[in-house]
Amino acid sequence: MVVGVTVMSVEVTPEPSRPSRPALAAVPPCAPLRHAERLVVLGDSTAVGLGDPLPRRGGWRGVGPLVAAALGVDGSGYLNPAFTGARMRCVLTEQVPAAVAHRPDVALLVAGMNDTLRPDFDAARIAADLTEVIHRLRQVNTTVVPVRFHDHSKVFRLPPSLKRALSARVAELNAAIDDVVAREGVPCLDLDRLPGAYDLAVWSVDRLHPSELGHRLLADGFTGLLAEAGFAVPEPVSLTCGGGVEPSAAGHVGWLVLKGIPWLWRRGREFLPYAAVIMWNSFRAR
């Protein structure tokens, strides 16, 4: 939620350069474009849309509705069962059944970062769960597009030991995702390669979730990959911000007190034992 008074965004953000696209299997020039009629968004709080609030406390918008609009998917064809705190196993067991019943043409997947902050992190299990997510959705002819992650420690300031620990976990997570993507032959959005991925304007006040501009960059990246996969994109995503709200200074402070600090306390306690091992190994290496 956004705490405190909010004001409508009245300024527009200049459009940054478009992201470069990873190579995909070529679509034959004569192949007709697929028109997506159903879209599902799976994953965690970023998939929910946190960081891109709607006016008058109307909830979150985020990457999902932006991609739906670009693909021409109407409200009846859009489904978002994502929820905050979701891990990859949550996506498989709690979100995929609803997604399969929806029979989407496209499924976007943003999950894995919550796994990196838990003491039972297991890259092999994450890879197995991601593989099963792809297989189940393929059974209903769905194109699945996961993401690989940027280095959060470059955006969210942390003590050096925690920064090294988080960077190491993200590297393990990405290696697992890379293996699945290569083996299954699915498109994957590399957040580390998005232009401006480490610019503060791309991040909301918490530095953990994309801002409106960040969600627009995600949507543009997803639709670019889908276009290369043979889907029609009738209305390309605009990188000019509009239609959302910008939290006030009071909202920034309110979020930090009510949400940010408690979240850091909960996750920090779970993550510190792993960080301590990183510190000890670094000390021994020196």
PDB file of C-alpha atoms in Angstrom:
ATOM      1  CA  MET A   1       0.000   0.000   0.000  1.00  0.00           C
ATOM      2  CA  VAL A   2       1.023   3.653  -0.382  1.00  0.00           C
ATOM      3  CA  VAL A   3       1.017   5.459   2.949  1.00  0.00           C
ATOM      4  CA  GLY A   4       0.202   9.136   3.300  1.00  0.00           C
ATOM      5  CA  VAL A   5      -1.034  11.699   0.844  1.00  0.00           C
ATOM      6  CA  THR A   6      -0.421  11.088  -2.842  1.00  0.00           C
ATOM      7  CA  VAL A   7      -0.447  13.520  -5.725  1.00  0.00           C
ATOM      8  CA  MET A   8      -1.178  12.884  -9.368  1.00  0.00           C
ATOM      9  CA  SER A   9       1.832  12.658 -11.652  1.00  0.00           C
ATOM     10  CA  VAL A  10       1.734  15.669 -13.925  1.00  0.00           C
ATOM     11  CA  GLU A  11       5.206  15.481 -15.432  1.00  0.00           C
ATOM     12  CA  VAL A  12       6.138  13.096 -18.151  1.00  0.00           C
ATOM     13  CA  THR A  13       9.342  11.105 -18.258  1.00  0.00           C
ATOM     14  CA  PRO A  14      11.369  11.252 -21.471  1.00  0.00           C
ATOM     15  CA  GLU A  15      11.523   7.923 -23.245  1.00  0.00           C
ATOM     16  CA  PRO A  16      14.895   6.200 -22.688  1.00  0.00           C
ATOM     17  CA  SER A  17      16.399   4.047 -25.383  1.00  0.00           C
ATOM     18  CA  ARG A  18      14.736   0.720 -26.001  1.00  0.00           C
ATOM     19  CA  PRO A  19      16.304  -2.397 -24.442  1.00  0.00           C
ATOM     20  CA  SER A  20      18.429  -4.715 -26.520  1.00  0.00           C
ATOM     21  CA  ARG A  21      16.865  -8.113 -27.106  1.00  0.00           C
ATOM     22  CA  PRO A  22      18.472 -11.482 -26.482  1.00  0.00           C
ATOM     23  CA  ALA A  23      18.605 -13.718 -29.546  1.00  0.00           C
ATOM     24  CA  LEU A  24      15.675 -16.050 -30.103  1.00  0.00           C
ATOM     25  CA  ALA A  25      14.934 -18.682 -32.677  1.00  0.00           C
ATOM     26  CA  ALA A  26      14.032 -16.910 -35.894  1.00  0.00           C
ATOM     27  CA  VAL A  27      10.361 -16.792 -36.880  1.00  0.00           C
ATOM     28  CA  PRO A  28       9.898 -17.505 -40.610  1.00  0.00           C
ATOM     29  CA  PRO A  29       9.102 -14.238 -42.457  1.00  0.00           C
ATOM     30  CA  CYS A  30       5.983 -15.747 -44.010  1.00  0.00           C
ATOM     31  CA  ALA A  31       4.610 -17.054 -40.692  1.00  0.00           C
ATOM     32  CA  PRO A  32       1.378 -15.270 -39.668  1.00  0.00           C
ATOM     33  CA  LEU A  33       1.531 -13.347 -36.404  1.00  0.00           C
ATOM     34  CA  ARG A  34      -0.187 -14.881 -33.399  1.00  0.00           C
ATOM     35  CA  HIS A  35      -2.742 -12.681 -31.680  1.00  0.00           C
ATOM     36  CA  ALA A  36      -2.739 -13.260 -27.939  1.00  0.00           C
ATOM     37  CA  GLU A  37      -6.241 -13.361 -26.502  1.00  0.00           C
ATOM     38  CA  ARG A  38      -5.363 -14.554 -22.999  1.00  0.00           C
ATOM     39  CA  LEU A  39      -2.518 -13.437 -20.745  1.00  0.00           C
ATOM     40  CA  VAL A  40      -1.543 -14.537 -17.259  1.00  0.00           C
ATOM     41  CA  VAL A  41       1.025 -12.918 -14.949  1.00  0.00           C
ATOM     42  CA  LEU A  42       2.615 -15.156 -12.320  1.00  0.00           C
ATOM     43  CA  GLY A  43       5.000 -14.426  -9.490  1.00  0.00           C
ATOM     44  CA  ASP A  44       5.662 -12.160  -6.536  1.00  0.00           C
ATOM     45  CA  SER A  45       5.050  -8.538  -5.570  1.00  0.00           C
ATOM     46  CA  THR A  46       6.629  -7.180  -8.756  1.00  0.00           C
ATOM     47  CA  ALA A  47       4.170  -9.285 -10.762  1.00  0.00           C
ATOM     48  CA  VAL A  48       1.375  -7.880  -8.554  1.00  0.00           C
ATOM     49  CA  GLY A  49       2.437  -4.389  -9.647  1.00  0.00           C
ATOM     50  CA  LEU A  50       3.887  -2.937  -6.449  1.00  0.00           C
ATOM     51  CA  GLY A  51       5.629   0.345  -7.116  1.00  0.00           C
ATOM     52  CA  ASP A  52       3.068   1.512  -9.711  1.00  0.00           C
ATOM     53  CA  PRO A  53       0.016   2.666  -7.712  1.00  0.00           C
ATOM     54  CA  LEU A  54      -3.208   3.806  -9.331  1.00  0.00           C
ATOM     55  CA  PRO A  55      -5.019   7.056  -8.389  1.00  0.00           C
ATOM     56  CA  ARG A  56      -7.493   7.258  -5.507  1.00  0.00           C
ATOM     57  CA  ARG A  57      -6.055   4.162  -3.805  1.00  0.00           C
ATOM     58  CA  GLY A  58      -7.169   2.077  -6.753  1.00  0.00           C
ATOM     59  CA  GLY A  59      -4.584  -0.661  -6.147  1.00  0.00           C
ATOM     60  CA  TRP A  60      -1.622  -1.489  -8.323  1.00  0.00           C
ATOM     61  CA  ARG A  61      -1.209  -1.448 -12.102  1.00  0.00           C
ATOM     62  CA  GLY A  62       2.290  -2.648 -12.978  1.00  0.00           C
ATOM     63  CA  VAL A  63       3.697  -4.679 -15.829  1.00  0.00           C
ATOM     64  CA  GLY A  64       0.690  -6.973 -16.396  1.00  0.00           C
ATOM     65  CA  PRO A  65      -1.926  -4.460 -17.563  1.00  0.00           C
ATOM     66  CA  LEU A  66       0.708  -2.663 -19.636  1.00  0.00           C
ATOM     67  CA  VAL A  67       1.567  -5.856 -21.511  1.00  0.00           C
ATOM     68  CA  ALA A  68      -2.122  -6.743 -21.864  1.00  0.00           C
ATOM     69  CA  ALA A  69      -2.838  -3.358 -23.458  1.00  0.00           C
ATOM     70  CA  ALA A  70       0.120  -3.732 -25.814  1.00  0.00           C
ATOM     71  CA  LEU A  71      -1.028  -7.196 -26.942  1.00  0.00           C
ATOM     72  CA  GLY A  72      -4.674  -6.178 -27.243  1.00  0.00           C
ATOM     73  CA  VAL A  73      -5.832  -8.535 -24.463  1.00  0.00           C
ATOM     74  CA  ASP A  74      -9.089  -7.336 -22.909  1.00  0.00           C
ATOM     75  CA  GLY A  75     -10.149  -7.643 -19.286  1.00  0.00           C
ATOM     76  CA  SER A  76     -11.803 -11.030 -19.697  1.00  0.00           C
ATOM     77  CA  GLY A  77      -8.582 -12.457 -21.107  1.00  0.00           C
ATOM     78  CA  TYR A  78      -6.291 -11.141 -18.377  1.00  0.00           C
ATOM     79  CA  LEU A  79      -5.501 -13.049 -15.187  1.00  0.00           C
ATOM     80  CA  ASN A  80      -3.064 -12.204 -12.399  1.00  0.00           C
ATOM     81  CA  PRO A  81      -2.963 -14.700  -9.497  1.00  0.00           C
ATOM     82  CA  ALA A  82       0.419 -13.374  -8.290  1.00  0.00           C
ATOM     83  CA  PHE A  83       0.819 -12.404  -4.646  1.00  0.00           C
ATOM     84  CA  THR A  84       3.439 -10.689  -2.507  1.00  0.00           C
ATOM     85  CA  GLY A  85       6.092 -12.907  -0.974  1.00  0.00           C
ATOM     86  CA  ALA A  86       5.571 -15.711  -3.500  1.00  0.00           C
ATOM     87  CA  ARG A  87       8.460 -18.096  -4.071  1.00  0.00           C
ATOM     88  CA  MET A  88       8.963 -20.307  -7.127  1.00  0.00           C
ATOM     89  CA  ARG A  89       7.285 -23.243  -5.370  1.00  0.00           C
ATOM     90  CA  CYS A  90       4.292 -21.001  -4.585  1.00  0.00           C
ATOM     91  CA  VAL A  91       3.959 -20.221  -8.279  1.00  0.00           C
ATOM     92  CA  LEU A  92       3.950 -23.926  -9.123  1.00  0.00           C
ATOM     93  CA  THR A  93       1.542 -25.102  -6.445  1.00  0.00           C
ATOM     94  CA  GLU A  94      -0.765 -22.098  -5.919  1.00  0.00           C
ATOM     95  CA  GLN A  95      -0.747 -20.049  -9.129  1.00  0.00           C
ATOM     96  CA  VAL A  96      -0.192 -22.461 -12.011  1.00  0.00           C
ATOM     97  CA  PRO A  97      -3.483 -24.377 -11.508  1.00  0.00           C
ATOM     98  CA  ALA A  98      -5.471 -21.164 -12.030  1.00  0.00           C
ATOM     99  CA  ALA A  99      -3.235 -20.250 -14.959  1.00  0.00           C
ATOM    100  CA  VAL A 100      -3.750 -23.630 -16.664  1.00  0.00           C
ATOM    101  CA  ALA A 101      -7.522 -23.311 -16.224  1.00  0.00           C
ATOM    102  CA  HIS A 102      -7.316 -19.887 -17.888  1.00  0.00           C
ATOM    103  CA  ARG A 103      -5.522 -21.456 -20.894  1.00  0.00           C
ATOM    104  CA  PRO A 104      -3.427 -18.376 -21.714  1.00  0.00           C
ATOM    105  CA  ASP A 105      -1.538 -17.755 -24.914  1.00  0.00           C
ATOM    106  CA  VAL A 106       1.207 -16.025 -22.911  1.00  0.00           C
ATOM    107  CA  ALA A 107       2.412 -16.343 -19.310  1.00  0.00           C
ATOM    108  CA  LEU A 108       4.839 -13.851 -17.787  1.00  0.00           C
ATOM    109  CA  LEU A 109       6.776 -15.077 -14.750  1.00  0.00           C
ATOM    110  CA  VAL A 110       8.594 -12.910 -12.193  1.00  0.00           C
ATOM    111  CA  ALA A 111       9.676 -15.097  -9.280  1.00  0.00           C
ATOM    112  CA  GLY A 112      12.791 -16.259  -7.469  1.00  0.00           C
ATOM    113  CA  MET A 113      14.042 -13.242  -5.536  1.00  0.00           C
ATOM    114  CA  ASN A 114      12.079 -14.165  -2.430  1.00  0.00           C
ATOM    115  CA  ASP A 115      13.849 -17.527  -2.500  1.00  0.00           C
ATOM    116  CA  THR A 116      17.265 -15.853  -2.333  1.00  0.00           C
ATOM    117  CA  LEU A 117      16.475 -14.317   1.064  1.00  0.00           C
ATOM    118  CA  ARG A 118      15.451 -17.557   2.771  1.00  0.00           C
ATOM    119  CA  PRO A 119      17.716 -19.917   4.739  1.00  0.00           C
ATOM    120  CA  ASP A 120      16.467 -22.941   2.776  1.00  0.00           C
ATOM    121  CA  PHE A 121      17.505 -21.497  -0.600  1.00  0.00           C
ATOM    122  CA  ASP A 122      18.060 -24.348  -3.067  1.00  0.00           C
ATOM    123  CA  ALA A 123      18.925 -23.427  -6.658  1.00  0.00           C
ATOM    124  CA  ALA A 124      18.369 -26.974  -7.910  1.00  0.00           C
ATOM    125  CA  ARG A 125      14.863 -27.071  -6.447  1.00  0.00           C
ATOM    126  CA  ILE A 126      14.054 -23.674  -7.963  1.00  0.00           C
ATOM    127  CA  ALA A 127      15.216 -24.964 -11.355  1.00  0.00           C
ATOM    128  CA  ALA A 128      13.043 -28.072 -11.001  1.00  0.00           C
ATOM    129  CA  ASP A 129      10.007 -25.994 -10.031  1.00  0.00           C
ATOM    130  CA  LEU A 130      10.550 -23.576 -12.932  1.00  0.00           C
ATOM    131  CA  THR A 131      10.853 -26.505 -15.329  1.00  0.00           C
ATOM    132  CA  GLU A 132       7.569 -27.939 -14.077  1.00  0.00           C
ATOM    133  CA  VAL A 133       5.858 -24.543 -14.418  1.00  0.00           C
ATOM    134  CA  ILE A 134       6.932 -24.395 -18.064  1.00  0.00           C
ATOM    135  CA  HIS A 135       5.883 -27.990 -18.769  1.00  0.00           C
ATOM    136  CA  ARG A 136       2.416 -27.600 -17.263  1.00  0.00           C
ATOM    137  CA  LEU A 137       1.715 -24.417 -19.174  1.00  0.00           C
ATOM    138  CA  ARG A 138       3.050 -25.870 -22.392  1.00  0.00           C
ATOM    139  CA  GLN A 139       0.376 -28.542 -22.129  1.00  0.00           C
ATOM    140  CA  VAL A 140      -2.191 -25.811 -22.825  1.00  0.00           C
ATOM    141  CA  ASN A 141      -0.050 -24.251 -25.615  1.00  0.00           C
ATOM    142  CA  THR A 142       1.212 -21.326 -23.530  1.00  0.00           C
ATOM    143  CA  THR A 143       4.375 -19.368 -24.291  1.00  0.00           C
ATOM    144  CA  VAL A 144       6.112 -18.814 -20.947  1.00  0.00           C
ATOM    145  CA  VAL A 145       8.499 -15.872 -20.476  1.00  0.00           C
ATOM    146  CA  PRO A 146      10.455 -15.871 -17.182  1.00  0.00           C
ATOM    147  CA  VAL A 147      13.013 -13.302 -16.076  1.00  0.00           C
ATOM    148  CA  ARG A 148      16.606 -13.510 -14.892  1.00  0.00           C
ATOM    149  CA  PHE A 149      17.501 -10.925 -12.288  1.00  0.00           C
ATOM    150  CA  HIS A 150      19.693  -7.883 -11.932  1.00  0.00           C
ATOM    151  CA  ASP A 151      21.954  -7.424  -8.905  1.00  0.00           C
ATOM    152  CA  HIS A 152      19.650  -5.927  -6.263  1.00  0.00           C
ATOM    153  CA  SER A 153      22.621  -4.954  -4.112  1.00  0.00           C
ATOM    154  CA  LYS A 154      23.531  -2.293  -6.698  1.00  0.00           C
ATOM    155  CA  VAL A 155      20.215  -0.548  -6.050  1.00  0.00           C
ATOM    156  CA  PHE A 156      19.398  -1.390  -2.446  1.00  0.00           C
ATOM    157  CA  ARG A 157      22.262  -0.239  -0.223  1.00  0.00           C
ATOM    158  CA  LEU A 158      23.563  -2.955   2.085  1.00  0.00           C
ATOM    159  CA  PRO A 159      26.618  -3.505   4.310  1.00  0.00           C
ATOM    160  CA  PRO A 160      29.477  -5.055   2.303  1.00  0.00           C
ATOM    161  CA  SER A 161      29.052  -8.541   3.774  1.00  0.00           C
ATOM    162  CA  LEU A 162      25.322  -8.612   3.034  1.00  0.00           C
ATOM    163  CA  LYS A 163      25.960  -7.198  -0.429  1.00  0.00           C
ATOM    164  CA  ARG A 164      28.398 -10.008  -1.244  1.00  0.00           C
ATOM    165  CA  ALA A 165      25.987 -12.588   0.138  1.00  0.00           C
ATOM    166  CA  LEU A 166      23.008 -11.294  -1.838  1.00  0.00           C
ATOM    167  CA  SER A 167      25.035 -10.973  -5.040  1.00  0.00           C
ATOM    168  CA  ALA A 168      26.209 -14.568  -4.655  1.00  0.00           C
ATOM    169  CA  ARG A 169      22.644 -15.792  -4.146  1.00  0.00           C
ATOM    170  CA  VAL A 170      21.361 -13.866  -7.182  1.00  0.00           C
ATOM    171  CA  ALA A 171      24.186 -15.349  -9.267  1.00  0.00           C
ATOM    172  CA  GLU A 172      23.141 -18.863  -8.173  1.00  0.00           C
ATOM    173  CA  LEU A 173      19.518 -18.104  -8.955  1.00  0.00           C
ATOM    174  CA  ASN A 174      20.354 -16.750 -12.402  1.00  0.00           C
ATOM    175  CA  ALA A 175      22.549 -19.752 -13.198  1.00  0.00           C
ATOM    176  CA  ALA A 176      19.625 -22.050 -12.387  1.00  0.00           C
ATOM    177  CA  ILE A 177      17.241 -19.977 -14.531  1.00  0.00           C
ATOM    178  CA  ASP A 178      19.759 -19.893 -17.399  1.00  0.00           C
ATOM    179  CA  ASP A 179      20.028 -23.683 -17.392  1.00  0.00           C
ATOM    180  CA  VAL A 180      16.248 -24.115 -17.565  1.00  0.00           C
ATOM    181  CA  VAL A 181      15.825 -21.470 -20.264  1.00  0.00           C
ATOM    182  CA  ALA A 182      18.524 -23.044 -22.430  1.00  0.00           C
ATOM    183  CA  ARG A 183      17.183 -26.572 -21.952  1.00  0.00           C
ATOM    184  CA  GLU A 184      13.524 -25.663 -22.551  1.00  0.00           C
ATOM    185  CA  GLY A 185      14.158 -23.130 -25.305  1.00  0.00           C
ATOM    186  CA  VAL A 186      11.935 -20.388 -23.891  1.00  0.00           C
ATOM    187  CA  PRO A 187      12.444 -16.621 -24.184  1.00  0.00           C
ATOM    188  CA  CYS A 188      13.767 -14.952 -21.039  1.00  0.00           C
ATOM    189  CA  LEU A 189      13.930 -11.275 -20.071  1.00  0.00           C
ATOM    190  CA  ASP A 190      17.340 -10.338 -18.649  1.00  0.00           C
ATOM    191  CA  LEU A 191      16.696  -7.513 -16.183  1.00  0.00           C
ATOM    192  CA  ASP A 192      20.400  -6.790 -15.858  1.00  0.00           C
ATOM    193  CA  ARG A 193      20.470  -5.770 -19.528  1.00  0.00           C
ATOM    194  CA  LEU A 194      17.521  -3.396 -19.436  1.00  0.00           C
ATOM    195  CA  PRO A 195      18.738   0.165 -20.117  1.00  0.00           C
ATOM    196  CA  GLY A 196      18.743   2.210 -16.944  1.00  0.00           C
ATOM    197  CA  ALA A 197      18.184  -0.873 -14.767  1.00  0.00           C
ATOM    198  CA  TYR A 198      20.283   0.701 -12.019  1.00  0.00           C
ATOM    199  CA  ASP A 199      18.956   4.264 -12.349  1.00  0.00           C
ATOM    200  CA  LEU A 200      17.022   5.415  -9.286  1.00  0.00           C
ATOM    201  CA  ALA A 201      14.135   6.690 -11.472  1.00  0.00           C
ATOM    202  CA  VAL A 202      13.399   3.102 -12.442  1.00  0.00           C
ATOM    203  CA  TRP A 203      12.835   2.139  -8.790  1.00  0.00           C
ATOM    204  CA  SER A 204      10.126   2.973  -6.291  1.00  0.00           C
ATOM    205  CA  VAL A 205      10.829   4.446  -2.872  1.00  0.00           C
ATOM    206  CA  ASP A 206      11.631   1.040  -1.369  1.00  0.00           C
ATOM    207  CA  ARG A 207      14.330   0.334  -4.020  1.00  0.00           C
ATOM    208  CA  LEU A 208      12.951  -3.218  -4.159  1.00  0.00           C
ATOM    209  CA  HIS A 209      10.110  -2.772  -6.654  1.00  0.00           C
ATOM    210  CA  PRO A 210      10.056  -0.988 -10.015  1.00  0.00           C
ATOM    211  CA  SER A 211       8.555   2.474 -10.265  1.00  0.00           C
ATOM    212  CA  GLU A 212       6.003   3.209 -12.984  1.00  0.00           C
ATOM    213  CA  LEU A 213       8.891   3.775 -15.392  1.00  0.00           C
ATOM    214  CA  GLY A 214      10.447   0.513 -14.240  1.00  0.00           C
ATOM    215  CA  HIS A 215       7.234  -1.407 -14.874  1.00  0.00           C
ATOM    216  CA  ARG A 216       6.986   0.193 -18.318  1.00  0.00           C
ATOM    217  CA  LEU A 217      10.532  -0.938 -19.092  1.00  0.00           C
ATOM    218  CA  LEU A 218       9.624  -4.467 -17.997  1.00  0.00           C
ATOM    219  CA  ALA A 219       6.509  -4.408 -20.172  1.00  0.00           C
ATOM    220  CA  ASP A 220       8.493  -3.142 -23.142  1.00  0.00           C
ATOM    221  CA  GLY A 221      11.067  -5.879 -22.639  1.00  0.00           C
ATOM    222  CA  PHE A 222       8.412  -8.594 -22.423  1.00  0.00           C
ATOM    223  CA  THR A 223       6.541  -7.403 -25.507  1.00  0.00           C
ATOM    224  CA  GLY A 224       9.781  -7.153 -27.465  1.00  0.00           C
ATOM    225  CA  LEU A 225      10.528 -10.801 -26.753  1.00  0.00           C
ATOM    226  CA  LEU A 226       6.963 -11.786 -27.614  1.00  0.00           C
ATOM    227  CA  ALA A 227       7.191  -9.932 -30.917  1.00  0.00           C
ATOM    228  CA  GLU A 228      10.344 -11.885 -31.742  1.00  0.00           C
ATOM    229  CA  ALA A 229       8.473 -15.071 -30.823  1.00  0.00           C
ATOM    230  CA  GLY A 230       5.820 -14.273 -33.431  1.00  0.00           C
ATOM    231  CA  PHE A 231       3.127 -12.454 -31.454  1.00  0.00           C
ATOM    232  CA  ALA A 232       1.415  -9.328 -32.725  1.00  0.00           C
ATOM    233  CA  VAL A 233       1.958  -6.193 -30.594  1.00  0.00           C
ATOM    234  CA  PRO A 234      -0.684  -3.746 -31.874  1.00  0.00           C
ATOM    235  CA  GLU A 235       0.065  -1.004 -29.319  1.00  0.00           C
ATOM    236  CA  PRO A 236       3.749  -0.879 -28.306  1.00  0.00           C
ATOM    237  CA  VAL A 237       4.386   0.065 -24.680  1.00  0.00           C
ATOM    238  CA  SER A 238       5.059   3.760 -24.139  1.00  0.00           C
ATOM    239  CA  LEU A 239       7.968   4.643 -21.864  1.00  0.00           C
ATOM    240  CA  THR A 240       6.377   7.994 -21.067  1.00  0.00           C
ATOM    241  CA  CYS A 241       4.851   7.831 -17.616  1.00  0.00           C
ATOM    242  CA  GLY A 242       1.206   8.685 -17.111  1.00  0.00           C
ATOM    243  CA  GLY A 243      -1.900   7.450 -15.365  1.00  0.00           C
ATOM    244  CA  GLY A 244      -0.289   6.590 -12.052  1.00  0.00           C
ATOM    245  CA  VAL A 245       0.513   8.498  -8.901  1.00  0.00           C
ATOM    246  CA  GLU A 246       3.741   9.591  -7.311  1.00  0.00           C
ATOM    247  CA  PRO A 247       4.077   9.078  -3.532  1.00  0.00           C
ATOM    248  CA  SER A 248       4.567  12.238  -1.489  1.00  0.00           C
ATOM    249  CA  ALA A 249       7.454  12.792   0.921  1.00  0.00           C
ATOM    250  CA  ALA A 250       5.131  11.775   3.759  1.00  0.00           C
ATOM    251  CA  GLY A 251       4.345   8.595   1.860  1.00  0.00           C
ATOM    252  CA  HIS A 252       8.042   7.818   1.528  1.00  0.00           C
ATOM    253  CA  VAL A 253       8.606   8.157   5.272  1.00  0.00           C
ATOM    254  CA  GLY A 254       5.419   6.265   6.081  1.00  0.00           C
ATOM    255  CA  TRP A 255       6.415   3.345   3.889  1.00  0.00           C
ATOM    256  CA  LEU A 256       9.860   3.185   5.475  1.00  0.00           C
ATOM    257  CA  VAL A 257       8.467   3.117   9.017  1.00  0.00           C
ATOM    258  CA  LEU A 258       5.472   0.836   8.482  1.00  0.00           C
ATOM    259  CA  LYS A 259       6.739  -1.494   5.771  1.00  0.00           C
ATOM    260  CA  GLY A 260      10.422  -1.119   4.923  1.00  0.00           C
ATOM    261  CA  ILE A 261      12.047  -1.483   8.351  1.00  0.00           C
ATOM    262  CA  PRO A 262       9.837  -4.423   9.477  1.00  0.00           C
ATOM    263  CA  TRP A 263      10.526  -6.205   6.175  1.00  0.00           C
ATOM    264  CA  LEU A 264      14.280  -5.708   6.544  1.00  0.00           C
ATOM    265  CA  TRP A 265      14.124  -7.004  10.120  1.00  0.00           C
ATOM    266  CA  ARG A 266      12.231 -10.174   9.148  1.00  0.00           C
ATOM    267  CA  ARG A 267      14.317 -11.006   6.107  1.00  0.00           C
ATOM    268  CA  GLY A 268      17.586  -9.868   7.655  1.00  0.00           C
ATOM    269  CA  ARG A 269      17.274 -12.356  10.505  1.00  0.00           C
ATOM    270  CA  GLU A 270      16.766 -15.185   8.004  1.00  0.00           C
ATOM    271  CA  PHE A 271      19.577 -14.051   5.707  1.00  0.00           C
ATOM    272  CA  LEU A 272      22.264 -13.175   8.296  1.00  0.00           C
ATOM    273  CA  PRO A 273      23.506 -16.753   8.905  1.00  0.00           C
ATOM    274  CA  TYR A 274      24.310 -17.096   5.206  1.00  0.00           C
ATOM    275  CA  ALA A 275      25.963 -13.658   5.185  1.00  0.00           C
ATOM    276  CA  ALA A 276      28.056 -14.691   8.191  1.00  0.00           C
ATOM    277  CA  VAL A 277      29.416 -17.633   6.206  1.00  0.00           C
ATOM    278  CA  ILE A 278      30.331 -15.274   3.349  1.00  0.00           C
ATOM    279  CA  MET A 279      32.113 -12.979   5.824  1.00  0.00           C
ATOM    280  CA  TRP A 280      34.057 -15.870   7.339  1.00  0.00           C
ATOM    281  CA  ASN A 281      35.101 -17.241   3.947  1.00  0.00           C
ATOM    282  CA  SER A 282      36.238 -13.759   2.870  1.00  0.00           C
ATOM    283  CA  PHE A 283      38.243 -13.384   6.080  1.00  0.00           C
ATOM    284  CA  ARG A 284      39.935 -16.771   5.577  1.00  0.00           C
ATOM    285  CA  ALA A 285      40.739 -15.913   1.943  1.00  0.00           C
ATOM    286  CA  ARG A 286      42.485 -12.724   3.046  1.00  0.00           C
TER     287      ARG A 286
END
